Amino acid sequence: AGRLNLPVIKVIQELMKAGILASQNERLDFETAAIIAEELGFRATREDVKKEDAIETVQAIDRVHEVMSNEAEEHLSPRPPVVVVMGHVDHGKTRTLDAIRATNVMGGEAGGITQHIGAYQVTIHPKENSSGHVLTFIDTPGHEAFTIMRSRGAKVADIAILIVAVDDGVQPQTKEAINIIQAAKLPFIVALNKMDKPEADPDRVLAQLAESGVTTEAWGGNVPIAKISAKTGQGIDDLLDLVLLVADLHADKIRANPSRHAIGTVIEAHVDKGEGPVGTVLVQSGTLHRNDHLGIAGAAYGRVRSMRDWTGKQMDAAPPGTPVKILGFKVAPAVGDILEIPEDPKSLEVKKVKTAHQVATQFTAMKIAPAEGEETPVKKTLNVILKCDTLGSLEALLGMFEKIRHEDVGVEVIQKGLGNVNEGDVTRAANSPPSVVYAFNVIVTPQVAEIARDTHVEVKECKIIYELCDDVIAKLNVLVPPEVIVTPLGNFHTVAIFRTESGRMVVGGKVTDGKIVSGAKAKVWRRPSTIRQAHSGEQSRTTSSGQEEPLGIGTIDSLQAGKQTVKDVHAGQECGISFKGKAKIQIGDRREVYHEEVKERKIVVPR
Ligand code: GDP
């Protein structure tokens, strides 16, 4: 919007027309942005973004680093070391991680099923020590996440295991890994893998390593070596003992403050067709709690709805060093993103709630007339017209829709069938807003597309079932009315009218109970004796103080006590109020003052 010199709402509206429900803080990919820009009469060209990225990366590193290094000594406690496995392709990284997991996780602990969340934890019990040590392993396929994280500057690991297969020796990716490890000054261990192979030649590999700048203990250096076979499990325990030893040597760095707001790095992220956006975060400092507000680069990303560890167990709190799979992201984060729970969740929330609420109101206003009266929740229905290529896909989609159950919103398939989208489908949709026509693997002819454009009907072409479902959910989420939490503050009795303008009044009076706060909402109530003159025949309402009639709602713009503008006024005190609202206040009216919080809600679809 800034670049196009247009109001944000204009861009949001255009996005909604395209079926994209984005709030003000969300990022769009270039393709989407280009299409939207074009709709608005601009042509978008891609700009070299390296410079911007670089700045962001620096900020990201600085943030984690800043938090870590600013902790007072007395707040720091040991946390599980984070270990990453590196090495050339096919040298046995995956198999080693599997072997570690298999030998160190008791059946009961894993609860039968383990989940792939991008990391796991094992508890090691050294012989001389009865209490176990927990190690966190980053376990991402191809370690793509690690590469991204590195390129974004995030450092998540404390210790690396450099795997070199003894039948193959040092290879290009081995050298690359060595460079990364040395650049990051990461303590590491060399694991000589595939020792079970007859052609194993560990001495040759150690010589190659020395040539590449790694002087192992065997060569008089200080890099420890473990000879292992991920296949037979030989040497795995020794490797883990070495990891503990190295962790012990660097114990002063492997610490964090568990009592602060959590900060961590996203190590895996995807959109699950049942669960929505899912992210695994490695908590690096602080403790992550359920219901925490998820902040990435200052933007609101939702709240922690639920957290699970890698065994699938629900967690209420995740201390430093713990990888957790989080549900509750509004949009999927990106691998390498720094998640930071804000000190003041309110600032983040206000930003988010406002935009989401604005979007919701807008959409409602556009599509359906707002419901009369504030306390009559009407179930809002998205009317769907579904055209598919086969009966199988039609049934599959109908089955998915069945699973969407929510008290406030729902999907109604008002027309369905096989074949291309026709004029009748579009007309039907135009007559039943809010609605959408889905063309699943079928064609929308240019003529039909034109009718749709003229009648403002959205016709969406999809080829993947879950994409279509995601789109339905996104549309329903816009329809879910936000939850409004009302906190009563106090009451004000009007004794004088100072000024009357259109939409605003300045009145004087007394706070009878509680307190009134500048910026709060106020409902004007009038006793029946005075009402009869103003309004007749309207429904009355009974309250503890007798029958009163609500006249309208407004906002307390400012408060004046004596000559001073004040933030709040307490029971028994007199004050002047500048009231913004349509109600024409009279002497004797009561003002009920309350705080209103608007909470965005999202629907959850079970698998
Ligand atoms: P990655 O690409 O580094 O993750 O390597 P993998 O763990 O996928 O292993 C590559 C291949 O080497 C697979 O066929 C493994 O079964 C095999 N492999 C891994 N470790 C060993 C080992 O210790 N001994 C033997 N004989 N084969 C191994």
PDB file of N, CA, C and O in Angstrom, residues 18-79:
ATOM      1  N   ALA A  18      -9.545 -11.388  -4.421  1.00  0.00           N
ATOM      2  CA  ALA A  18      -8.785 -12.483  -4.993  1.00  0.00           C
ATOM      3  C   ALA A  18      -8.829 -13.714  -4.084  1.00  0.00           C
ATOM      4  O   ALA A  18      -8.163 -14.704  -4.332  1.00  0.00           O
ATOM      5  N   GLY A  19      -9.611 -13.623  -3.013  1.00  0.00           N
ATOM      6  CA  GLY A  19      -9.761 -14.768  -2.128  1.00  0.00           C
ATOM      7  C   GLY A  19      -8.637 -14.903  -1.124  1.00  0.00           C
ATOM      8  O   GLY A  19      -8.438 -15.943  -0.520  1.00  0.00           O
ATOM      9  N   ILE A  20      -7.851 -13.856  -0.950  1.00  0.00           N
ATOM     10  CA  ILE A  20      -6.740 -13.924   0.001  1.00  0.00           C
ATOM     11  C   ILE A  20      -7.089 -13.073   1.203  1.00  0.00           C
ATOM     12  O   ILE A  20      -7.396 -11.893   1.080  1.00  0.00           O
ATOM     13  N   LEU A  21      -7.065 -13.708   2.361  1.00  0.00           N
ATOM     14  CA  LEU A  21      -7.439 -12.986   3.558  1.00  0.00           C
ATOM     15  C   LEU A  21      -6.182 -12.680   4.336  1.00  0.00           C
ATOM     16  O   LEU A  21      -5.701 -13.475   5.106  1.00  0.00           O
ATOM     17  N   ALA A  22      -5.642 -11.524   4.055  1.00  0.00           N
ATOM     18  CA  ALA A  22      -4.394 -11.172   4.713  1.00  0.00           C
ATOM     19  C   ALA A  22      -4.623  -9.976   5.603  1.00  0.00           C
ATOM     20  O   ALA A  22      -5.405  -9.088   5.282  1.00  0.00           O
ATOM     21  N   SER A  23      -3.973  -9.984   6.755  1.00  0.00           N
ATOM     22  CA  SER A  23      -4.078  -8.814   7.620  1.00  0.00           C
ATOM     23  C   SER A  23      -2.903  -7.893   7.323  1.00  0.00           C
ATOM     24  O   SER A  23      -2.016  -8.226   6.558  1.00  0.00           O
ATOM     25  N   GLN A  24      -2.927  -6.749   7.976  1.00  0.00           N
ATOM     26  CA  GLN A  24      -1.966  -5.707   7.667  1.00  0.00           C
ATOM     27  C   GLN A  24      -0.518  -6.145   7.863  1.00  0.00           C
ATOM     28  O   GLN A  24       0.375  -5.670   7.183  1.00  0.00           O
ATOM     29  N   ASN A  25      -0.303  -7.060   8.809  1.00  0.00           N
ATOM     30  CA  ASN A  25       1.069  -7.429   9.124  1.00  0.00           C
ATOM     31  C   ASN A  25       1.568  -8.627   8.338  1.00  0.00           C
ATOM     32  O   ASN A  25       2.677  -9.074   8.523  1.00  0.00           O
ATOM     33  N   GLU A  26       0.722  -9.183   7.501  1.00  0.00           N
ATOM     34  CA  GLU A  26       1.155 -10.383   6.804  1.00  0.00           C
ATOM     35  C   GLU A  26       1.979 -10.053   5.578  1.00  0.00           C
ATOM     36  O   GLU A  26       1.788  -9.041   4.931  1.00  0.00           O
ATOM     37  N   ARG A  27       2.882 -10.975   5.259  1.00  0.00           N
ATOM     38  CA  ARG A  27       3.712 -10.809   4.094  1.00  0.00           C
ATOM     39  C   ARG A  27       3.073 -11.504   2.910  1.00  0.00           C
ATOM     40  O   ARG A  27       2.489 -12.566   3.055  1.00  0.00           O
ATOM     41  N   LEU A  28       3.228 -10.921   1.730  1.00  0.00           N
ATOM     42  CA  LEU A  28       2.733 -11.563   0.521  1.00  0.00           C
ATOM     43  C   LEU A  28       3.937 -11.975  -0.295  1.00  0.00           C
ATOM     44  O   LEU A  28       4.961 -11.299  -0.276  1.00  0.00           O
ATOM     45  N   ASP A  29       3.809 -13.090  -1.036  1.00  0.00           N
ATOM     46  CA  ASP A  29       4.917 -13.425  -1.911  1.00  0.00           C
ATOM     47  C   ASP A  29       4.838 -12.520  -3.130  1.00  0.00           C
ATOM     48  O   ASP A  29       3.820 -11.866  -3.376  1.00  0.00           O
ATOM     49  N   PHE A  30       5.916 -12.503  -3.898  1.00  0.00           N
ATOM     50  CA  PHE A  30       5.986 -11.575  -5.018  1.00  0.00           C
ATOM     51  C   PHE A  30       4.851 -11.788  -6.017  1.00  0.00           C
ATOM     52  O   PHE A  30       4.215 -10.829  -6.459  1.00  0.00           O
ATOM     53  N   GLU A  31       4.574 -13.070  -6.339  1.00  0.00           N
ATOM     54  CA  GLU A  31       3.549 -13.366  -7.349  1.00  0.00           C
ATOM     55  C   GLU A  31       2.203 -12.753  -6.957  1.00  0.00           C
ATOM     56  O   GLU A  31       1.545 -12.100  -7.759  1.00  0.00           O
ATOM     57  N   THR A  32       1.817 -12.985  -5.706  1.00  0.00           N
ATOM     58  CA  THR A  32       0.533 -12.445  -5.241  1.00  0.00           C
ATOM     59  C   THR A  32       0.551 -10.918  -5.297  1.00  0.00           C
ATOM     60  O   THR A  32      -0.369 -10.292  -5.816  1.00  0.00           O
ATOM     61  N   ALA A  33       1.621 -10.352  -4.787  1.00  0.00           N
ATOM     62  CA  ALA A  33       1.719  -8.891  -4.765  1.00  0.00           C
ATOM     63  C   ALA A  33       1.613  -8.321  -6.174  1.00  0.00           C
ATOM     64  O   ALA A  33       0.955  -7.303  -6.407  1.00  0.00           O
ATOM     65  N   ALA A  34       2.249  -9.023  -7.135  1.00  0.00           N
ATOM     66  CA  ALA A  34       2.248  -8.538  -8.515  1.00  0.00           C
ATOM     67  C   ALA A  34       0.830  -8.550  -9.088  1.00  0.00           C
ATOM     68  O   ALA A  34       0.408  -7.601  -9.743  1.00  0.00           O
ATOM     69  N   ILE A  35       0.100  -9.635  -8.795  1.00  0.00           N
ATOM     70  CA  ILE A  35      -1.266  -9.746  -9.312  1.00  0.00           C
ATOM     71  C   ILE A  35      -2.135  -8.638  -8.725  1.00  0.00           C
ATOM     72  O   ILE A  35      -2.877  -7.953  -9.428  1.00  0.00           O
ATOM     73  N   ILE A  36      -2.024  -8.450  -7.424  1.00  0.00           N
ATOM     74  CA  ILE A  36      -2.839  -7.440  -6.754  1.00  0.00           C
ATOM     75  C   ILE A  36      -2.494  -6.046  -7.275  1.00  0.00           C
ATOM     76  O   ILE A  36      -3.371  -5.233  -7.563  1.00  0.00           O
ATOM     77  N   ALA A  37      -1.207  -5.809  -7.441  1.00  0.00           N
ATOM     78  CA  ALA A  37      -0.781  -4.505  -7.942  1.00  0.00           C
ATOM     79  C   ALA A  37      -1.394  -4.260  -9.315  1.00  0.00           C
ATOM     80  O   ALA A  37      -1.888  -3.162  -9.608  1.00  0.00           O
ATOM     81  N   GLU A  38      -1.394  -5.303 -10.130  1.00  0.00           N
ATOM     82  CA  GLU A  38      -1.936  -5.177 -11.477  1.00  0.00           C
ATOM     83  C   GLU A  38      -3.430  -4.835 -11.435  1.00  0.00           C
ATOM     84  O   GLU A  38      -3.901  -3.964 -12.161  1.00  0.00           O
ATOM     85  N   GLU A  39      -4.142  -5.524 -10.533  1.00  0.00           N
ATOM     86  CA  GLU A  39      -5.573  -5.248 -10.380  1.00  0.00           C
ATOM     87  C   GLU A  39      -5.798  -3.778 -10.020  1.00  0.00           C
ATOM     88  O   GLU A  39      -6.813  -3.199 -10.356  1.00  0.00           O
ATOM     89  N   LEU A  40      -4.830  -3.222  -9.328  1.00  0.00           N
ATOM     90  CA  LEU A  40      -4.969  -1.840  -8.885  1.00  0.00           C
ATOM     91  C   LEU A  40      -4.383  -0.853  -9.893  1.00  0.00           C
ATOM     92  O   LEU A  40      -4.292   0.336  -9.631  1.00  0.00           O
ATOM     93  N   GLY A  41      -3.963  -1.386 -11.045  1.00  0.00           N
ATOM     94  CA  GLY A  41      -3.498  -0.520 -12.105  1.00  0.00           C
ATOM     95  C   GLY A  41      -1.997  -0.239 -12.095  1.00  0.00           C
ATOM     96  O   GLY A  41      -1.542   0.747 -12.662  1.00  0.00           O
ATOM     97  N   PHE A  42      -1.221  -1.115 -11.456  1.00  0.00           N
ATOM     98  CA  PHE A  42       0.231  -0.925 -11.435  1.00  0.00           C
ATOM     99  C   PHE A  42       0.922  -2.160 -12.002  1.00  0.00           C
ATOM    100  O   PHE A  42       0.354  -3.246 -12.003  1.00  0.00           O
ATOM    101  N   ARG A  43       2.128  -1.962 -12.462  1.00  0.00           N
ATOM    102  CA  ARG A  43       2.899  -3.142 -12.846  1.00  0.00           C
ATOM    103  C   ARG A  43       4.045  -3.305 -11.847  1.00  0.00           C
ATOM    104  O   ARG A  43       4.768  -2.357 -11.545  1.00  0.00           O
ATOM    105  N   ALA A  44       4.181  -4.536 -11.329  1.00  0.00           N
ATOM    106  CA  ALA A  44       5.207  -4.766 -10.307  1.00  0.00           C
ATOM    107  C   ALA A  44       6.420  -5.453 -10.921  1.00  0.00           C
ATOM    108  O   ALA A  44       6.279  -6.367 -11.725  1.00  0.00           O
ATOM    109  N   THR A  45       7.592  -4.987 -10.579  1.00  0.00           N
ATOM    110  CA  THR A  45       8.804  -5.698 -10.984  1.00  0.00           C
ATOM    111  C   THR A  45       9.575  -6.049  -9.723  1.00  0.00           C
ATOM    112  O   THR A  45       9.538  -5.326  -8.736  1.00  0.00           O
ATOM    113  N   ARG A  46      10.256  -7.184  -9.802  1.00  0.00           N
ATOM    114  CA  ARG A  46      10.973  -7.667  -8.633  1.00  0.00           C
ATOM    115  C   ARG A  46      12.230  -6.824  -8.419  1.00  0.00           C
ATOM    116  O   ARG A  46      12.944  -6.513  -9.360  1.00  0.00           O
ATOM    117  N   GLU A  47      12.457  -6.500  -7.191  1.00  0.00           N
ATOM    118  CA  GLU A  47      13.589  -5.658  -6.859  1.00  0.00           C
ATOM    119  C   GLU A  47      14.643  -6.547  -6.211  1.00  0.00           C
ATOM    120  O   GLU A  47      14.321  -7.561  -5.613  1.00  0.00           O
ATOM    121  N   ASP A  48      15.889  -6.163  -6.348  1.00  0.00           N
ATOM    122  CA  ASP A  48      16.933  -6.924  -5.678  1.00  0.00           C
ATOM    123  C   ASP A  48      16.746  -6.751  -4.175  1.00  0.00           C
ATOM    124  O   ASP A  48      16.828  -5.652  -3.659  1.00  0.00           O
ATOM    125  N   VAL A  49      16.445  -7.875  -3.510  1.00  0.00           N
ATOM    126  CA  VAL A  49      16.096  -7.758  -2.100  1.00  0.00           C
ATOM    127  C   VAL A  49      17.252  -8.103  -1.159  1.00  0.00           C
ATOM    128  O   VAL A  49      17.090  -8.101   0.040  1.00  0.00           O
ATOM    129  N   LYS A  50      18.402  -8.392  -1.761  1.00  0.00           N
ATOM    130  CA  LYS A  50      19.518  -8.873  -0.919  1.00  0.00           C
ATOM    131  C   LYS A  50      19.835  -7.906   0.217  1.00  0.00           C
ATOM    132  O   LYS A  50      20.062  -8.319   1.328  1.00  0.00           O
ATOM    133  N   LYS A  51      19.825  -6.625  -0.117  1.00  0.00           N
ATOM    134  CA  LYS A  51      20.209  -5.644   0.886  1.00  0.00           C
ATOM    135  C   LYS A  51      19.277  -5.704   2.088  1.00  0.00           C
ATOM    136  O   LYS A  51      19.713  -5.784   3.216  1.00  0.00           O
ATOM    137  N   GLU A  52      17.975  -5.741   1.770  1.00  0.00           N
ATOM    138  CA  GLU A  52      16.979  -5.785   2.833  1.00  0.00           C
ATOM    139  C   GLU A  52      17.152  -7.029   3.692  1.00  0.00           C
ATOM    140  O   GLU A  52      17.118  -6.978   4.898  1.00  0.00           O
ATOM    141  N   ASP A  53      17.349  -8.177   2.969  1.00  0.00           N
ATOM    142  CA  ASP A  53      17.515  -9.441   3.663  1.00  0.00           C
ATOM    143  C   ASP A  53      18.683  -9.386   4.625  1.00  0.00           C
ATOM    144  O   ASP A  53      18.622  -9.882   5.733  1.00  0.00           O
ATOM    145  N   ALA A  54      19.756  -8.775   4.136  1.00  0.00           N
ATOM    146  CA  ALA A  54      20.961  -8.717   4.939  1.00  0.00           C
ATOM    147  C   ALA A  54      20.698  -7.970   6.238  1.00  0.00           C
ATOM    148  O   ALA A  54      21.107  -8.395   7.305  1.00  0.00           O
ATOM    149  N   ILE A  55      19.932  -6.884   6.117  1.00  0.00           N
ATOM    150  CA  ILE A  55      19.629  -6.095   7.308  1.00  0.00           C
ATOM    151  C   ILE A  55      18.812  -6.933   8.281  1.00  0.00           C
ATOM    152  O   ILE A  55      19.093  -6.994   9.466  1.00  0.00           O
ATOM    153  N   GLU A  56      17.830  -7.645   7.706  1.00  0.00           N
ATOM    154  CA  GLU A  56      16.972  -8.449   8.549  1.00  0.00           C
ATOM    155  C   GLU A  56      17.780  -9.511   9.294  1.00  0.00           C
ATOM    156  O   GLU A  56      17.566  -9.764  10.464  1.00  0.00           O
ATOM    157  N   THR A  57      18.722 -10.139   8.554  1.00  0.00           N
ATOM    158  CA  THR A  57      19.526 -11.189   9.149  1.00  0.00           C
ATOM    159  C   THR A  57      20.322 -10.639  10.324  1.00  0.00           C
ATOM    160  O   THR A  57      20.334 -11.211  11.397  1.00  0.00           O
ATOM    161  N   VAL A  58      20.930  -9.493  10.092  1.00  0.00           N
ATOM    162  CA  VAL A  58      21.726  -8.906  11.153  1.00  0.00           C
ATOM    163  C   VAL A  58      20.843  -8.642  12.368  1.00  0.00           C
ATOM    164  O   VAL A  58      21.196  -8.952  13.490  1.00  0.00           O
ATOM    165  N   GLN A  59      19.639  -8.123  12.098  1.00  0.00           N
ATOM    166  CA  GLN A  59      18.745  -7.845  13.213  1.00  0.00           C
ATOM    167  C   GLN A  59      18.387  -9.121  13.949  1.00  0.00           C
ATOM    168  O   GLN A  59      18.340  -9.142  15.163  1.00  0.00           O
ATOM    169  N   ALA A  60      18.143 -10.191  13.156  1.00  0.00           N
ATOM    170  CA  ALA A  60      17.756 -11.450  13.772  1.00  0.00           C
ATOM    171  C   ALA A  60      18.864 -11.968  14.676  1.00  0.00           C
ATOM    172  O   ALA A  60      18.622 -12.330  15.813  1.00  0.00           O
ATOM    173  N   ILE A  61      20.115 -11.977  14.164  1.00  0.00           N
ATOM    174  CA  ILE A  61      21.201 -12.507  14.996  1.00  0.00           C
ATOM    175  C   ILE A  61      21.326 -11.637  16.233  1.00  0.00           C
ATOM    176  O   ILE A  61      21.461 -12.129  17.326  1.00  0.00           O
ATOM    177  N   ASP A  62      21.302 -10.345  15.981  1.00  0.00           N
ATOM    178  CA  ASP A  62      21.485  -9.439  17.087  1.00  0.00           C
ATOM    179  C   ASP A  62      20.468  -9.682  18.185  1.00  0.00           C
ATOM    180  O   ASP A  62      20.785  -9.603  19.348  1.00  0.00           O
ATOM    181  N   ARG A  63      19.245  -9.976  17.783  1.00  0.00           N
ATOM    182  CA  ARG A  63      18.185 -10.145  18.765  1.00  0.00           C
ATOM    183  C   ARG A  63      18.458 -11.336  19.679  1.00  0.00           C
ATOM    184  O   ARG A  63      18.423 -11.191  20.895  1.00  0.00           O
ATOM    185  N   VAL A  64      18.727 -12.500  19.087  1.00  0.00           N
ATOM    186  CA  VAL A  64      18.980 -13.673  19.935  1.00  0.00           C
ATOM    187  C   VAL A  64      20.253 -13.452  20.744  1.00  0.00           C
ATOM    188  O   VAL A  64      20.294 -13.697  21.950  1.00  0.00           O
ATOM    189  N   HIS A  65      21.254 -12.945  20.070  1.00  0.00           N
ATOM    190  CA  HIS A  65      22.529 -12.725  20.723  1.00  0.00           C
ATOM    191  C   HIS A  65      22.374 -11.722  21.880  1.00  0.00           C
ATOM    192  O   HIS A  65      22.873 -11.940  22.973  1.00  0.00           O
ATOM    193  N   GLU A  66      21.637 -10.674  21.577  1.00  0.00           N
ATOM    194  CA  GLU A  66      21.401  -9.626  22.569  1.00  0.00           C
ATOM    195  C   GLU A  66      20.742 -10.190  23.827  1.00  0.00           C
ATOM    196  O   GLU A  66      21.192  -9.961  24.943  1.00  0.00           O
ATOM    197  N   VAL A  67      19.694 -10.981  23.566  1.00  0.00           N
ATOM    198  CA  VAL A  67      18.964 -11.560  24.692  1.00  0.00           C
ATOM    199  C   VAL A  67      19.880 -12.474  25.498  1.00  0.00           C
ATOM    200  O   VAL A  67      19.942 -12.404  26.723  1.00  0.00           O
ATOM    201  N   MET A  68      20.631 -13.314  24.777  1.00  0.00           N
ATOM    202  CA  MET A  68      21.503 -14.283  25.437  1.00  0.00           C
ATOM    203  C   MET A  68      22.603 -13.589  26.245  1.00  0.00           C
ATOM    204  O   MET A  68      22.935 -14.010  27.331  1.00  0.00           O
ATOM    205  N   SER A  69      23.173 -12.538  25.659  1.00  0.00           N
ATOM    206  CA  SER A  69      24.345 -11.971  26.326  1.00  0.00           C
ATOM    207  C   SER A  69      23.996 -10.919  27.370  1.00  0.00           C
ATOM    208  O   SER A  69      24.854 -10.505  28.129  1.00  0.00           O
ATOM    209  N   ASN A  70      22.721 -10.520  27.390  1.00  0.00           N
ATOM    210  CA  ASN A  70      22.355  -9.502  28.375  1.00  0.00           C
ATOM    211  C   ASN A  70      21.828 -10.073  29.687  1.00  0.00           C
ATOM    212  O   ASN A  70      21.386  -9.330  30.552  1.00  0.00           O
ATOM    213  N   GLU A  71      21.863 -11.411  29.790  1.00  0.00           N
ATOM    214  CA  GLU A  71      21.318 -12.015  31.005  1.00  0.00           C
ATOM    215  C   GLU A  71      22.304 -11.878  32.165  1.00  0.00           C
ATOM    216  O   GLU A  71      23.497 -12.099  31.993  1.00  0.00           O
ATOM    217  N   ALA A  72      21.758 -11.538  33.303  1.00  0.00           N
ATOM    218  CA  ALA A  72      22.609 -11.465  34.495  1.00  0.00           C
ATOM    219  C   ALA A  72      22.981 -12.890  34.904  1.00  0.00           C
ATOM    220  O   ALA A  72      22.164 -13.812  34.776  1.00  0.00           O
ATOM    221  N   GLU A  73      24.201 -13.048  35.352  1.00  0.00           N
ATOM    222  CA  GLU A  73      24.762 -14.332  35.759  1.00  0.00           C
ATOM    223  C   GLU A  73      23.804 -15.143  36.641  1.00  0.00           C
ATOM    224  O   GLU A  73      23.592 -16.336  36.436  1.00  0.00           O
ATOM    225  N   GLU A  74      23.186 -14.444  37.614  1.00  0.00           N
ATOM    226  CA  GLU A  74      22.362 -15.183  38.588  1.00  0.00           C
ATOM    227  C   GLU A  74      21.054 -15.736  37.999  1.00  0.00           C
ATOM    228  O   GLU A  74      20.388 -16.553  38.614  1.00  0.00           O
ATOM    229  N   HIS A  75      20.692 -15.289  36.790  1.00  0.00           N
ATOM    230  CA  HIS A  75      19.453 -15.796  36.177  1.00  0.00           C
ATOM    231  C   HIS A  75      19.700 -17.028  35.314  1.00  0.00           C
ATOM    232  O   HIS A  75      18.765 -17.626  34.805  1.00  0.00           O
ATOM    233  N   LEU A  76      20.961 -17.372  35.108  1.00  0.00           N
ATOM    234  CA  LEU A  76      21.281 -18.439  34.164  1.00  0.00           C
ATOM    235  C   LEU A  76      21.301 -19.815  34.820  1.00  0.00           C
ATOM    236  O   LEU A  76      21.856 -19.982  35.898  1.00  0.00           O
ATOM    237  N   SER A  77      20.672 -20.773  34.150  1.00  0.00           N
ATOM    238  CA  SER A  77      20.748 -22.156  34.612  1.00  0.00           C
ATOM    239  C   SER A  77      21.119 -23.029  33.418  1.00  0.00           C
ATOM    240  O   SER A  77      20.858 -22.655  32.267  1.00  0.00           O
ATOM    241  N   PRO A  78      21.698 -24.210  33.688  1.00  0.00           N
ATOM    242  CA  PRO A  78      22.067 -25.098  32.583  1.00  0.00           C
ATOM    243  C   PRO A  78      20.828 -25.518  31.791  1.00  0.00           C
ATOM    244  O   PRO A  78      19.736 -25.632  32.342  1.00  0.00           O
ATOM    245  N   ARG A  79      21.002 -25.713  30.495  1.00  0.00           N
ATOM    246  CA  ARG A  79      19.913 -26.200  29.651  1.00  0.00           C
ATOM    247  C   ARG A  79      20.467 -27.343  28.798  1.00  0.00           C
ATOM    248  O   ARG A  79      21.684 -27.488  28.685  1.00  0.00           O
TER     249      ARG A  79
END
